Amino acid sequence: MQFTIRFGNSLKSDLGSHNCEEILANALNKFQHRLKKVFVFIDDMNGPRGGVDKQCRCVLHLRRMPPITIQDQDTDIQ
């Protein structure tokens, strides 16, 4: 299973890519035989103004199935 993690607007310092990859690997471990690639996009939608603007989008590419996209927003990247 291959991970690609992209951070926008300097959010990488809030949650390191190694930590994010470890969390994903643990969460998706039992599905690893079905997964080919996992893309994660983490971004702060409106910059330093605050609010519910931290967005995470995961795109899971599976074997013999169309990709699955999961998206969520919150006030904190953690």
Coordinates of C-alpha atoms in Angstrom, one line a residue:
M1 CA 0.0 0.0 0.0
Q2 CA 1.4 3.3 -1.1
F3 CA 0.7 6.6 0.8
T4 CA 0.9 10.1 -0.6
I5 CA 0.2 12.9 1.9
R6 CA -0.1 16.6 0.8
F7 CA -0.2 19.5 3.2
G8 CA -1.4 23.0 2.3
N9 CA -0.7 26.3 4.1
S10 CA 2.1 25.1 6.4
L11 CA -0.1 22.6 8.2
K12 CA 2.7 20.1 8.1
S13 CA 4.2 21.5 11.3
D14 CA 0.9 20.9 13.1
L15 CA 0.8 17.2 12.1
G16 CA 3.9 15.6 10.7
S17 CA 3.6 13.4 7.6
H18 CA 5.3 10.5 9.4
N19 CA 2.7 10.7 12.2
C20 CA -0.2 10.9 9.7
E21 CA 1.1 7.9 7.7
E22 CA 1.5 5.8 10.9
I23 CA -2.1 6.7 11.9
L24 CA -3.4 5.7 8.4
A25 CA -1.4 2.5 8.2
N26 CA -2.8 1.4 11.6
A27 CA -6.4 2.3 10.6
L28 CA -6.2 0.7 7.2
N29 CA -4.1 -2.3 8.1
K30 CA -6.8 -4.9 7.8
F31 CA -7.7 -3.7 4.3
Q32 CA -4.2 -3.6 3.0
H33 CA -4.7 -6.5 0.7
R34 CA -7.5 -4.5 -1.1
L35 CA -5.7 -1.1 -1.2
K36 CA -3.3 0.0 -3.9
K37 CA -2.8 3.6 -3.1
V38 CA -4.0 6.1 -0.5
F39 CA -3.9 9.9 -1.2
V40 CA -4.4 12.3 1.7
F41 CA -4.9 16.1 1.2
I42 CA -4.9 18.2 4.3
D43 CA -5.5 22.0 4.0
D44 CA -6.5 25.1 5.9
M45 CA -9.3 26.5 3.8
N46 CA -9.3 30.2 5.0
G47 CA -5.8 30.6 6.5
P48 CA -5.2 32.0 10.0
R49 CA -8.8 33.4 10.5
G50 CA -9.9 30.2 12.4
G51 CA -13.2 28.4 12.4
V52 CA -14.2 25.1 11.0
D53 CA -11.8 25.4 8.1
K54 CA -9.3 22.5 8.4
Q55 CA -10.1 20.0 5.7
C56 CA -8.9 16.4 5.2
R57 CA -9.7 14.5 2.1
C58 CA -8.7 10.8 1.6
V59 CA -8.9 9.0 -1.7
L60 CA -8.5 5.3 -1.5
H61 CA -7.7 3.4 -4.6
L62 CA -8.8 -0.2 -4.3
R63 CA -8.2 -3.3 -6.4
R64 CA -11.1 -4.1 -8.8
M65 CA -13.2 -1.2 -7.5
P66 CA -13.7 2.5 -8.1
P67 CA -11.9 4.9 -5.8
I68 CA -13.5 5.9 -2.5
T69 CA -13.3 9.5 -1.3
I70 CA -13.7 10.5 2.3
Q71 CA -13.8 14.2 3.3
D72 CA -14.2 16.0 6.6
Q73 CA -13.8 19.5 8.1
D74 CA -13.0 20.6 11.7
T75 CA -11.6 23.4 13.7
D76 CA -8.4 21.5 14.5
I77 CA -6.2 19.4 12.3
Q78 CA -5.7 16.8 15.2

